[in-house]
Amino acid sequence: MKRRFQIRHRAAWRACVRRLCSLALIFSLAAIPARPQTTPVDGKPTEYEVEAAYLSNFGRFVEWPRPVAAGENFDLCVLGQDPFGPLLDSALKGESIGGDSLVARRITSVENARSCRVLFISRSSEGHLAEILQEVRLLNLLTVSDIAGFTRRGGIIEFVLQEKKVRFEINIAAAKRAGLTLSSQLLKIATSVRRTP
Amino acid sequence: MTMHRPAEILLVEDDPNDVELTLRALRNANSSLCVEVARDGEEALDYLLRRGQWRDRSADHFPSFVLLDLKLPKIDGLQVLRQIKTATATAPIPIVVLTSSGEHRDIAESYRLGANSYVQKPVDITEFRSTIRAIADYWLNVSQPSHPLPKPRPERSGAWPA
Amino acid sequence: MRPALRLYSIRQKLTAMNMLVSGAALLLACTAFASYELRTFRESIVRNISIQAQIAGANSASALVFNDPEAARVTLSALSAAPYILSAGIYTEQGDQFATWSRTPQTNEVPVRQEPISSAETHVFTSDRLILVRVVQFQNKKLGIVRIESDLAEIKDRLFGFAGIVLAVLLMSLLAAFAFSSIFQKTTARPIAQLAETARVVSRDKAYDVRAPLTTNAAEIVVLIRAFNQMLEQIELRDTALKAAREELEIRVIKRTAQLEAVNRELESFTYSVAHDLRAPLRHIQGFIDALMEDAAPNLTPQAHTYLSRIIESTRRMDQLISDLLALAQVGRQELNLKITDLTPLVQNVVRDLALEAGDRHIDWRIGKLPVVPCDPGLMKLVFQNLLANSMKYTRPRDPAIIEVGQTPSNGEQVIFVRDNGVGFNMKYAHKLFGVFERLHRREDFEGTGVGLATVQRIIHKHGGKIWAEAEVDRGATFYIVIGTTLEPAPAGTIPALANSESA
């Protein structure tokens, strides 16, 4: 109870701050490279647009222990404060993996993550990261986040920005622990691959 | 043999018919002719060469001519001719070859061996007679004899050799 | 001098044939294979490149998805391993260049744009390139386009490789064919060549005791050689038999000649005997009958006298007969003494002699121009004596007697004729005319022995000529003579035929 509340609070606050910051940024010339953009500038996709696109594709490069069967939905869950907004939905629109339609779900608590395949943990949940990861350990989830040090802390895929490009790091051991086999294709795109747990 | 009057003609002929006819013809020509007949070559040579049965014939007498037939027994006529003509004593005696053969080689051979004349006996009797007459006439009267006969004795026996 | 093509030896021909056959077979096979290969090779190249494209595409899927051109370029650069691939490019779904790789970037530029294609894959062959474009699909999602450009040098290289192999194989097989030929010609060509050589030797030297050597075990050739040797054996046998026969024949000929010569001599002595022994009794008969007529004249009745005269007459006839027969025989034995003779004066001489015998008979002699021919003048004189005497004889009832001698051309030959207006004869009996002793008139009408014309015919035939007669009873007779140009050889010895006219 307390945790949920904390999480909710955190997510809400985070969003508020972000809004303020983004407003400030409009007037600021100095852009913080690590800070993602939400609105597209000069036609190029924004960070979260790219991440949304990546998210929608990660599932293709994973060998699921529970096979992707036609008929079900492929749930892509966002835990915490949703940084994507409609971007995610539009990225997932019409897409399917293995016949299953990609569906975005926003969840607020880990308990709802049972049916997820891919779980994006937003920064708002950073404080509870360890518990979250612990809870989802047995769920064969692909955990993705842009929280710094995500993979170090046991996450599987961590979004990083390199030279203005969205990249990601992968923790194979974490994937293995989650019962997932990641395609080498994915691995070779990753900027770094962490093998230690 | 009794002593003969020396013959003027020696007739060498073996066929008796021919002998008869020839003598007849000779007689017809000259009835007084004395003819000696030799029936074969040996006799002829005996007579001429004075040997054998004629050993004692007088040597100085020879016939005026010889009528020689070629077809003779014992010694062949050409042989006789040769012998007569090669013996010096008898060589000069005229030999008239009187034979029925008209073969050229007989004629040639006869002359080669020294025959003085070659006459083929005609078959026709008339011709025969005139031929014999001509021969006798020529060799007795016309041609000079090589050995003149001794003068005839006044007596003459008219005996003819049989 | 180079032999004409067909005179090359069997050995050479066999070898050439062998090599030609192998060469042709190989060439055909190789050509067929090559063309098939080349045809399918294009397809295989396309397949190859297609696979490469698929692999590259598949491996670049994540790069495309996650927008990592570098990763895609790394993937593409792996294509450098394929020696014929010149360049490759990955394009976005819209056709924009995403990643490229070129073996020689200076000369091989990868296009900046690749228009999206409608099908999953297309390819096009240019003059020396294959350009294959394939859609990169990942899990049924079109991610982009991969384009690979390949050099067709592979084909050329393959072609050259083929040609090289073909040539090498051809060469080796030709050598092998040549070698095999050399080996086999021992059993096939060499024996035949030997056989040919043997045949040549046999033919050249006429040596039939030669035999062809048997140095092979090729069935047909063995048969041939054996048959050939057998044939030679036969020839040899025949040859020896022929030689023996010829020798025997020669011996026989010599014997025959000796026999004939003996016969000839016998005949000569025969005629000699005839001359001598037949005539003597005649002479005696005549002589003694004459003597009888002379001596017993007063005792002979006229009838007896007549009979005796007829006896003498018969002996005279017999003597004439003997003379004529002897003459006929003589003519037969005699060899022709040929001289070019002008017949005109010859006939004129005969006529002159006969005219004396004619006495005061009125004879019209018409002697025309006669040819100059090669003949025996003595014998020809005899011929005309005979014919003209006959004419005189048989024209006795005629006043004047017309006797013609001349020549008339007929069939390109010169025909001499003797024509009279005498009593002639019946042509029915013309075939008997020249027979010995054959007479066509009664003896009491016309004397004659019947040998004269036989003699004439004998003489004419000896000259290689022809004689024939035409006559009409009571109108006269004409005798035709052709003196031939080819003369018959003098026969070894002949007895005059006593029956019908003898033939040459």
mmCIF file with all atom_site columns, N, CA, C and O in Angstrom, chain C residues 243-283:
data_model
loop_
_atom_site.group_PDB
_atom_site.id
_atom_site.type_symbol
_atom_site.label_atom_id
_atom_site.label_alt_id
_atom_site.label_comp_id
_atom_site.label_asym_id
_atom_site.label_entity_id
_atom_site.label_seq_id
_atom_site.pdbx_PDB_ins_code
_atom_site.Cartn_x
_atom_site.Cartn_y
_atom_site.Cartn_z
_atom_site.occupancy
_atom_site.B_iso_or_equiv
_atom_site.pdbx_formal_charge
_atom_site.auth_seq_id
_atom_site.auth_comp_id
_atom_site.auth_asym_id
_atom_site.auth_atom_id
_atom_site.pdbx_PDB_model_num
ATOM 1   N N  . LYS C 1 243 ? 53.167 -75.350  -115.029 1.00 0.00 ? 243 LYS C N  1
ATOM 2   C CA . LYS C 1 243 ? 54.518 -75.497  -115.564 1.00 0.00 ? 243 LYS C CA 1
ATOM 3   C C  . LYS C 1 243 ? 54.736 -76.914  -116.055 1.00 0.00 ? 243 LYS C C  1
ATOM 4   O O  . LYS C 1 243 ? 55.239 -77.148  -117.155 1.00 0.00 ? 243 LYS C O  1
ATOM 5   N N  . ALA C 1 244 ? 54.308 -77.859  -115.204 1.00 0.00 ? 244 ALA C N  1
ATOM 6   C CA . ALA C 1 244 ? 54.482 -79.269  -115.586 1.00 0.00 ? 244 ALA C CA 1
ATOM 7   C C  . ALA C 1 244 ? 53.717 -79.548  -116.878 1.00 0.00 ? 244 ALA C C  1
ATOM 8   O O  . ALA C 1 244 ? 54.240 -80.171  -117.793 1.00 0.00 ? 244 ALA C O  1
ATOM 9   N N  . ALA C 1 245 ? 52.483 -79.042  -116.920 1.00 0.00 ? 245 ALA C N  1
ATOM 10  C CA . ALA C 1 245 ? 51.672 -79.273  -118.109 1.00 0.00 ? 245 ALA C CA 1
ATOM 11  C C  . ALA C 1 245 ? 52.345 -78.672  -119.342 1.00 0.00 ? 245 ALA C C  1
ATOM 12  O O  . ALA C 1 245 ? 52.395 -79.289  -120.402 1.00 0.00 ? 245 ALA C O  1
ATOM 13  N N  . ARG C 1 246 ? 52.861 -77.465  -119.139 1.00 0.00 ? 246 ARG C N  1
ATOM 14  C CA . ARG C 1 246 ? 53.507 -76.803  -120.259 1.00 0.00 ? 246 ARG C CA 1
ATOM 15  C C  . ARG C 1 246 ? 54.717 -77.594  -120.732 1.00 0.00 ? 246 ARG C C  1
ATOM 16  O O  . ARG C 1 246 ? 54.943 -77.788  -121.923 1.00 0.00 ? 246 ARG C O  1
ATOM 17  N N  . GLU C 1 247 ? 55.487 -78.040  -119.743 1.00 0.00 ? 247 GLU C N  1
ATOM 18  C CA . GLU C 1 247 ? 56.662 -78.835  -120.125 1.00 0.00 ? 247 GLU C CA 1
ATOM 19  C C  . GLU C 1 247 ? 56.242 -80.081  -120.863 1.00 0.00 ? 247 GLU C C  1
ATOM 20  O O  . GLU C 1 247 ? 56.810 -80.445  -121.886 1.00 0.00 ? 247 GLU C O  1
ATOM 21  N N  . GLU C 1 248 ? 55.209 -80.718  -120.274 1.00 0.00 ? 248 GLU C N  1
ATOM 22  C CA . GLU C 1 248 ? 54.709 -81.926  -120.919 1.00 0.00 ? 248 GLU C CA 1
ATOM 23  C C  . GLU C 1 248 ? 54.255 -81.616  -122.331 1.00 0.00 ? 248 GLU C C  1
ATOM 24  O O  . GLU C 1 248 ? 54.551 -82.359  -123.270 1.00 0.00 ? 248 GLU C O  1
ATOM 25  N N  . LEU C 1 249 ? 53.541 -80.500  -122.430 1.00 0.00 ? 249 LEU C N  1
ATOM 26  C CA . LEU C 1 249 ? 53.052 -80.095  -123.734 1.00 0.00 ? 249 LEU C CA 1
ATOM 27  C C  . LEU C 1 249 ? 54.205 -79.879  -124.695 1.00 0.00 ? 249 LEU C C  1
ATOM 28  O O  . LEU C 1 249 ? 54.172 -80.321  -125.851 1.00 0.00 ? 249 LEU C O  1
ATOM 29  N N  . GLU C 1 250 ? 55.229 -79.209  -124.191 1.00 0.00 ? 250 GLU C N  1
ATOM 30  C CA . GLU C 1 250 ? 56.378 -78.957  -125.062 1.00 0.00 ? 250 GLU C CA 1
ATOM 31  C C  . GLU C 1 250 ? 56.994 -80.267  -125.502 1.00 0.00 ? 250 GLU C C  1
ATOM 32  O O  . GLU C 1 250 ? 57.353 -80.438  -126.671 1.00 0.00 ? 250 GLU C O  1
ATOM 33  N N  . ILE C 1 251 ? 57.111 -81.194  -124.531 1.00 0.00 ? 251 ILE C N  1
ATOM 34  C CA . ILE C 1 251 ? 57.659 -82.499  -124.900 1.00 0.00 ? 251 ILE C CA 1
ATOM 35  C C  . ILE C 1 251 ? 56.789 -83.127  -125.967 1.00 0.00 ? 251 ILE C C  1
ATOM 36  O O  . ILE C 1 251 ? 57.279 -83.669  -126.963 1.00 0.00 ? 251 ILE C O  1
ATOM 37  N N  . ARG C 1 252 ? 55.472 -83.022  -125.709 1.00 0.00 ? 252 ARG C N  1
ATOM 38  C CA . ARG C 1 252 ? 54.558 -83.615  -126.676 1.00 0.00 ? 252 ARG C CA 1
ATOM 39  C C  . ARG C 1 252 ? 54.708 -82.957  -128.033 1.00 0.00 ? 252 ARG C C  1
ATOM 40  O O  . ARG C 1 252 ? 54.679 -83.632  -129.072 1.00 0.00 ? 252 ARG C O  1
ATOM 41  N N  . VAL C 1 253 ? 54.829 -81.649  -127.992 1.00 0.00 ? 253 VAL C N  1
ATOM 42  C CA . VAL C 1 253 ? 54.986 -80.927  -129.260 1.00 0.00 ? 253 VAL C CA 1
ATOM 43  C C  . VAL C 1 253 ? 56.235 -81.409  -129.970 1.00 0.00 ? 253 VAL C C  1
ATOM 44  O O  . VAL C 1 253 ? 56.213 -81.678  -131.182 1.00 0.00 ? 253 VAL C O  1
ATOM 45  N N  . ILE C 1 254 ? 57.302 -81.516  -129.191 1.00 0.00 ? 254 ILE C N  1
ATOM 46  C CA . ILE C 1 254 ? 58.547 -81.983  -129.811 1.00 0.00 ? 254 ILE C CA 1
ATOM 47  C C  . ILE C 1 254 ? 58.345 -83.378  -130.398 1.00 0.00 ? 254 ILE C C  1
ATOM 48  O O  . ILE C 1 254 ? 58.740 -83.662  -131.532 1.00 0.00 ? 254 ILE C O  1
ATOM 49  N N  . LYS C 1 255 ? 57.695 -84.222  -129.580 1.00 0.00 ? 255 LYS C N  1
ATOM 50  C CA . LYS C 1 255 ? 57.445 -85.586  -130.083 1.00 0.00 ? 255 LYS C CA 1
ATOM 51  C C  . LYS C 1 255 ? 56.616 -85.539  -131.350 1.00 0.00 ? 255 LYS C C  1
ATOM 52  O O  . LYS C 1 255 ? 56.912 -86.223  -132.330 1.00 0.00 ? 255 LYS C O  1
ATOM 53  N N  . ARG C 1 256 ? 55.547 -84.712  -131.266 1.00 0.00 ? 256 ARG C N  1
ATOM 54  C CA . ARG C 1 256 ? 54.677 -84.619  -132.428 1.00 0.00 ? 256 ARG C CA 1
ATOM 55  C C  . ARG C 1 256 ? 55.430 -84.138  -133.644 1.00 0.00 ? 256 ARG C C  1
ATOM 56  O O  . ARG C 1 256 ? 55.265 -84.654  -134.744 1.00 0.00 ? 256 ARG C O  1
ATOM 57  N N  . THR C 1 257 ? 56.213 -83.102  -133.390 1.00 0.00 ? 257 THR C N  1
ATOM 58  C CA . THR C 1 257 ? 56.983 -82.570  -134.517 1.00 0.00 ? 257 THR C CA 1
ATOM 59  C C  . THR C 1 257 ? 57.876 -83.648  -135.091 1.00 0.00 ? 257 THR C C  1
ATOM 60  O O  . THR C 1 257 ? 57.951 -83.825  -136.315 1.00 0.00 ? 257 THR C O  1
ATOM 61  N N  . ALA C 1 258 ? 58.510 -84.376  -134.169 1.00 0.00 ? 258 ALA C N  1
ATOM 62  C CA . ALA C 1 258 ? 59.366 -85.464  -134.654 1.00 0.00 ? 258 ALA C CA 1
ATOM 63  C C  . ALA C 1 258 ? 58.533 -86.466  -135.438 1.00 0.00 ? 258 ALA C C  1
ATOM 64  O O  . ALA C 1 258 ? 58.931 -86.904  -136.515 1.00 0.00 ? 258 ALA C O  1
ATOM 65  N N  . GLN C 1 259 ? 57.352 -86.778  -134.852 1.00 0.00 ? 259 GLN C N  1
ATOM 66  C CA . GLN C 1 259 ? 56.474 -87.712  -135.557 1.00 0.00 ? 259 GLN C CA 1
ATOM 67  C C  . GLN C 1 259 ? 56.115 -87.189  -136.931 1.00 0.00 ? 259 GLN C C  1
ATOM 68  O O  . GLN C 1 259 ? 56.168 -87.916  -137.927 1.00 0.00 ? 259 GLN C O  1
ATOM 69  N N  . LEU C 1 260 ? 55.723 -85.886  -136.918 1.00 0.00 ? 260 LEU C N  1
ATOM 70  C CA . LEU C 1 260 ? 55.302 -85.314  -138.185 1.00 0.00 ? 260 LEU C CA 1
ATOM 71  C C  . LEU C 1 260 ? 56.445 -85.298  -139.172 1.00 0.00 ? 260 LEU C C  1
ATOM 72  O O  . LEU C 1 260 ? 56.259 -85.574  -140.363 1.00 0.00 ? 260 LEU C O  1
ATOM 73  N N  . GLU C 1 261 ? 57.600 -84.977  -138.620 1.00 0.00 ? 261 GLU C N  1
ATOM 74  C CA . GLU C 1 261 ? 58.749 -84.983  -139.529 1.00 0.00 ? 261 GLU C CA 1
ATOM 75  C C  . GLU C 1 261 ? 58.993 -86.384  -140.057 1.00 0.00 ? 261 GLU C C  1
ATOM 76  O O  . GLU C 1 261 ? 59.289 -86.578  -141.243 1.00 0.00 ? 261 GLU C O  1
ATOM 77  N N  . ALA C 1 262 ? 58.812 -87.349  -139.171 1.00 0.00 ? 262 ALA C N  1
ATOM 78  C CA . ALA C 1 262 ? 58.980 -88.735  -139.616 1.00 0.00 ? 262 ALA C CA 1
ATOM 79  C C  . ALA C 1 262 ? 57.946 -89.053  -140.691 1.00 0.00 ? 262 ALA C C  1
ATOM 80  O O  . ALA C 1 262 ? 58.275 -89.638  -141.729 1.00 0.00 ? 262 ALA C O  1
ATOM 81  N N  . VAL C 1 263 ? 56.704 -88.620  -140.416 1.00 0.00 ? 263 VAL C N  1
ATOM 82  C CA . VAL C 1 263 ? 55.648 -88.832  -141.404 1.00 0.00 ? 263 VAL C CA 1
ATOM 83  C C  . VAL C 1 263 ? 56.021 -88.170  -142.715 1.00 0.00 ? 263 VAL C C  1
ATOM 84  O O  . VAL C 1 263 ? 55.858 -88.736  -143.795 1.00 0.00 ? 263 VAL C O  1
ATOM 85  N N  . ASN C 1 264 ? 56.526 -86.955  -142.582 1.00 0.00 ? 264 ASN C N  1
ATOM 86  C CA . ASN C 1 264 ? 56.934 -86.227  -143.757 1.00 0.00 ? 264 ASN C CA 1
ATOM 87  C C  . ASN C 1 264 ? 57.963 -87.018  -144.569 1.00 0.00 ? 264 ASN C C  1
ATOM 88  O O  . ASN C 1 264 ? 57.838 -87.185  -145.778 1.00 0.00 ? 264 ASN C O  1
ATOM 89  N N  . ARG C 1 265 ? 58.932 -87.498  -143.815 1.00 0.00 ? 265 ARG C N  1
ATOM 90  C CA . ARG C 1 265 ? 59.964 -88.271  -144.519 1.00 0.00 ? 265 ARG C CA 1
ATOM 91  C C  . ARG C 1 265 ? 59.369 -89.513  -145.150 1.00 0.00 ? 265 ARG C C  1
ATOM 92  O O  . ARG C 1 265 ? 59.687 -89.886  -146.271 1.00 0.00 ? 265 ARG C O  1
ATOM 93  N N  . GLU C 1 266 ? 58.454 -90.135  -144.381 1.00 0.00 ? 266 GLU C N  1
ATOM 94  C CA . GLU C 1 266 ? 57.789 -91.308  -144.942 1.00 0.00 ? 266 GLU C CA 1
ATOM 95  C C  . GLU C 1 266 ? 57.085 -90.955  -146.228 1.00 0.00 ? 266 GLU C C  1
ATOM 96  O O  . GLU C 1 266 ? 57.129 -91.710  -147.211 1.00 0.00 ? 266 GLU C O  1
ATOM 97  N N  . LEU C 1 267 ? 56.402 -89.784  -146.182 1.00 0.00 ? 267 LEU C N  1
ATOM 98  C CA . LEU C 1 267 ? 55.679 -89.379  -147.371 1.00 0.00 ? 267 LEU C CA 1
ATOM 99  C C  . LEU C 1 267 ? 56.630 -89.156  -148.539 1.00 0.00 ? 267 LEU C C  1
ATOM 100 O O  . LEU C 1 267 ? 56.332 -89.511  -149.676 1.00 0.00 ? 267 LEU C O  1
ATOM 101 N N  . GLU C 1 268 ? 57.716 -88.563  -148.203 1.00 0.00 ? 268 GLU C N  1
ATOM 102 C CA . GLU C 1 268 ? 58.667 -88.314  -149.274 1.00 0.00 ? 268 GLU C CA 1
ATOM 103 C C  . GLU C 1 268 ? 59.128 -89.627  -149.884 1.00 0.00 ? 268 GLU C C  1
ATOM 104 O O  . GLU C 1 268 ? 59.146 -89.789  -151.105 1.00 0.00 ? 268 GLU C O  1
ATOM 105 N N  . SER C 1 269 ? 59.439 -90.552  -149.002 1.00 0.00 ? 269 SER C N  1
ATOM 106 C CA . SER C 1 269 ? 59.870 -91.841  -149.558 1.00 0.00 ? 269 SER C CA 1
ATOM 107 C C  . SER C 1 269 ? 58.698 -92.519  -150.259 1.00 0.00 ? 269 SER C C  1
ATOM 108 O O  . SER C 1 269 ? 58.884 -93.253  -151.236 1.00 0.00 ? 269 SER C O  1
ATOM 109 N N  . PHE C 1 270 ? 57.485 -92.233  -149.728 1.00 0.00 ? 270 PHE C N  1
ATOM 110 C CA . PHE C 1 270 ? 56.294 -92.795  -150.375 1.00 0.00 ? 270 PHE C CA 1
ATOM 111 C C  . PHE C 1 270 ? 56.196 -92.301  -151.809 1.00 0.00 ? 270 PHE C C  1
ATOM 112 O O  . PHE C 1 270 ? 56.029 -93.104  -152.735 1.00 0.00 ? 270 PHE C O  1
ATOM 113 N N  . THR C 1 271 ? 56.264 -90.978  -151.940 1.00 0.00 ? 271 THR C N  1
ATOM 114 C CA . THR C 1 271 ? 56.163 -90.465  -153.302 1.00 0.00 ? 271 THR C CA 1
ATOM 115 C C  . THR C 1 271 ? 57.313 -90.990  -154.141 1.00 0.00 ? 271 THR C C  1
ATOM 116 O O  . THR C 1 271 ? 57.143 -91.290  -155.324 1.00 0.00 ? 271 THR C O  1
ATOM 117 N N  . TYR C 1 272 ? 58.424 -91.076  -153.501 1.00 0.00 ? 272 TYR C N  1
ATOM 118 C CA . TYR C 1 272 ? 59.566 -91.648  -154.235 1.00 0.00 ? 272 TYR C CA 1
ATOM 119 C C  . TYR C 1 272 ? 59.226 -93.059  -154.708 1.00 0.00 ? 272 TYR C C  1
ATOM 120 O O  . TYR C 1 272 ? 59.470 -93.410  -155.864 1.00 0.00 ? 272 TYR C O  1
ATOM 121 N N  . SER C 1 273 ? 58.663 -93.829  -153.796 1.00 0.00 ? 273 SER C N  1
ATOM 122 C CA . SER C 1 273 ? 58.296 -95.191  -154.169 1.00 0.00 ? 273 SER C CA 1
ATOM 123 C C  . SER C 1 273 ? 57.270 -95.163  -155.285 1.00 0.00 ? 273 SER C C  1
ATOM 124 O O  . SER C 1 273 ? 57.380 -95.935  -156.244 1.00 0.00 ? 273 SER C O  1
ATOM 125 N N  . VAL C 1 274 ? 56.263 -94.280  -155.096 1.00 0.00 ? 274 VAL C N  1
ATOM 126 C CA . VAL C 1 274 ? 55.253 -94.181  -156.145 1.00 0.00 ? 274 VAL C CA 1
ATOM 127 C C  . VAL C 1 274 ? 55.909 -93.918  -157.481 1.00 0.00 ? 274 VAL C C  1
ATOM 128 O O  . VAL C 1 274 ? 55.630 -94.586  -158.482 1.00 0.00 ? 274 VAL C O  1
ATOM 129 N N  . ALA C 1 275 ? 56.790 -92.923  -157.425 1.00 0.00 ? 275 ALA C N  1
ATOM 130 C CA . ALA C 1 275 ? 57.432 -92.564  -158.687 1.00 0.00 ? 275 ALA C CA 1
ATOM 131 C C  . ALA C 1 275 ? 58.141 -93.779  -159.302 1.00 0.00 ? 275 ALA C C  1
ATOM 132 O O  . ALA C 1 275 ? 58.006 -94.058  -160.478 1.00 0.00 ? 275 ALA C O  1
ATOM 133 N N  . HIS C 1 276 ? 58.840 -94.441  -158.417 1.00 0.00 ? 276 HIS C N  1
ATOM 134 C CA . HIS C 1 276 ? 59.650 -95.532  -158.927 1.00 0.00 ? 276 HIS C CA 1
ATOM 135 C C  . HIS C 1 276 ? 58.856 -96.809  -159.121 1.00 0.00 ? 276 HIS C C  1
ATOM 136 O O  . HIS C 1 276 ? 58.732 -97.319  -160.235 1.00 0.00 ? 276 HIS C O  1
ATOM 137 N N  . ASP C 1 277 ? 58.311 -97.302  -158.079 1.00 0.00 ? 277 ASP C N  1
ATOM 138 C CA . ASP C 1 277 ? 57.777 -98.667  -158.092 1.00 0.00 ? 277 ASP C CA 1
ATOM 139 C C  . ASP C 1 277 ? 56.459 -98.788  -158.833 1.00 0.00 ? 277 ASP C C  1
ATOM 140 O O  . ASP C 1 277 ? 56.178 -99.825  -159.428 1.00 0.00 ? 277 ASP C O  1
ATOM 141 N N  . LEU C 1 278 ? 55.597 -97.729  -158.756 1.00 0.00 ? 278 LEU C N  1
ATOM 142 C CA . LEU C 1 278 ? 54.338 -97.837  -159.481 1.00 0.00 ? 278 LEU C CA 1
ATOM 143 C C  . LEU C 1 278 ? 54.556 -97.758  -160.986 1.00 0.00 ? 278 LEU C C  1
ATOM 144 O O  . LEU C 1 278 ? 53.828 -98.389  -161.769 1.00 0.00 ? 278 LEU C O  1
ATOM 145 N N  . ARG C 1 279 ? 55.514 -96.994  -161.336 1.00 0.00 ? 279 ARG C N  1
ATOM 146 C CA . ARG C 1 279 ? 55.678 -96.743  -162.766 1.00 0.00 ? 279 ARG C CA 1
ATOM 147 C C  . ARG C 1 279 ? 56.351 -97.908  -163.491 1.00 0.00 ? 279 ARG C C  1
ATOM 148 O O  . ARG C 1 279 ? 56.080 -98.147  -164.659 1.00 0.00 ? 279 ARG C O  1
ATOM 149 N N  . ALA C 1 280 ? 57.229 -98.556  -162.770 1.00 0.00 ? 280 ALA C N  1
ATOM 150 C CA . ALA C 1 280 ? 57.979 -99.632  -163.439 1.00 0.00 ? 280 ALA C CA 1
ATOM 151 C C  . ALA C 1 280 ? 57.057 -100.696 -164.048 1.00 0.00 ? 280 ALA C C  1
ATOM 152 O O  . ALA C 1 280 ? 57.188 -100.997 -165.237 1.00 0.00 ? 280 ALA C O  1
ATOM 153 N N  . PRO C 1 281 ? 56.122 -101.243 -163.269 1.00 0.00 ? 281 PRO C N  1
ATOM 154 C CA . PRO C 1 281 ? 55.233 -102.261 -163.870 1.00 0.00 ? 281 PRO C CA 1
ATOM 155 C C  . PRO C 1 281 ? 54.458 -101.721 -165.056 1.00 0.00 ? 281 PRO C C  1
ATOM 156 O O  . PRO C 1 281 ? 54.232 -102.416 -166.039 1.00 0.00 ? 281 PRO C O  1
ATOM 157 N N  . LEU C 1 282 ? 54.061 -100.447 -164.934 1.00 0.00 ? 282 LEU C N  1
ATOM 158 C CA . LEU C 1 282 ? 53.356 -99.832  -166.048 1.00 0.00 ? 282 LEU C CA 1
ATOM 159 C C  . LEU C 1 282 ? 54.203 -99.898  -167.325 1.00 0.00 ? 282 LEU C C  1
ATOM 160 O O  . LEU C 1 282 ? 53.727 -100.226 -168.408 1.00 0.00 ? 282 LEU C O  1
ATOM 161 N N  . ARG C 1 283 ? 55.412 -99.529  -167.066 1.00 0.00 ? 283 ARG C N  1
ATOM 162 C CA . ARG C 1 283 ? 56.334 -99.513  -168.189 1.00 0.00 ? 283 ARG C CA 1
ATOM 163 C C  . ARG C 1 283 ? 56.446 -100.916 -168.793 1.00 0.00 ? 283 ARG C C  1
ATOM 164 O O  . ARG C 1 283 ? 56.424 -101.106 -170.012 1.00 0.00 ? 283 ARG C O  1
#
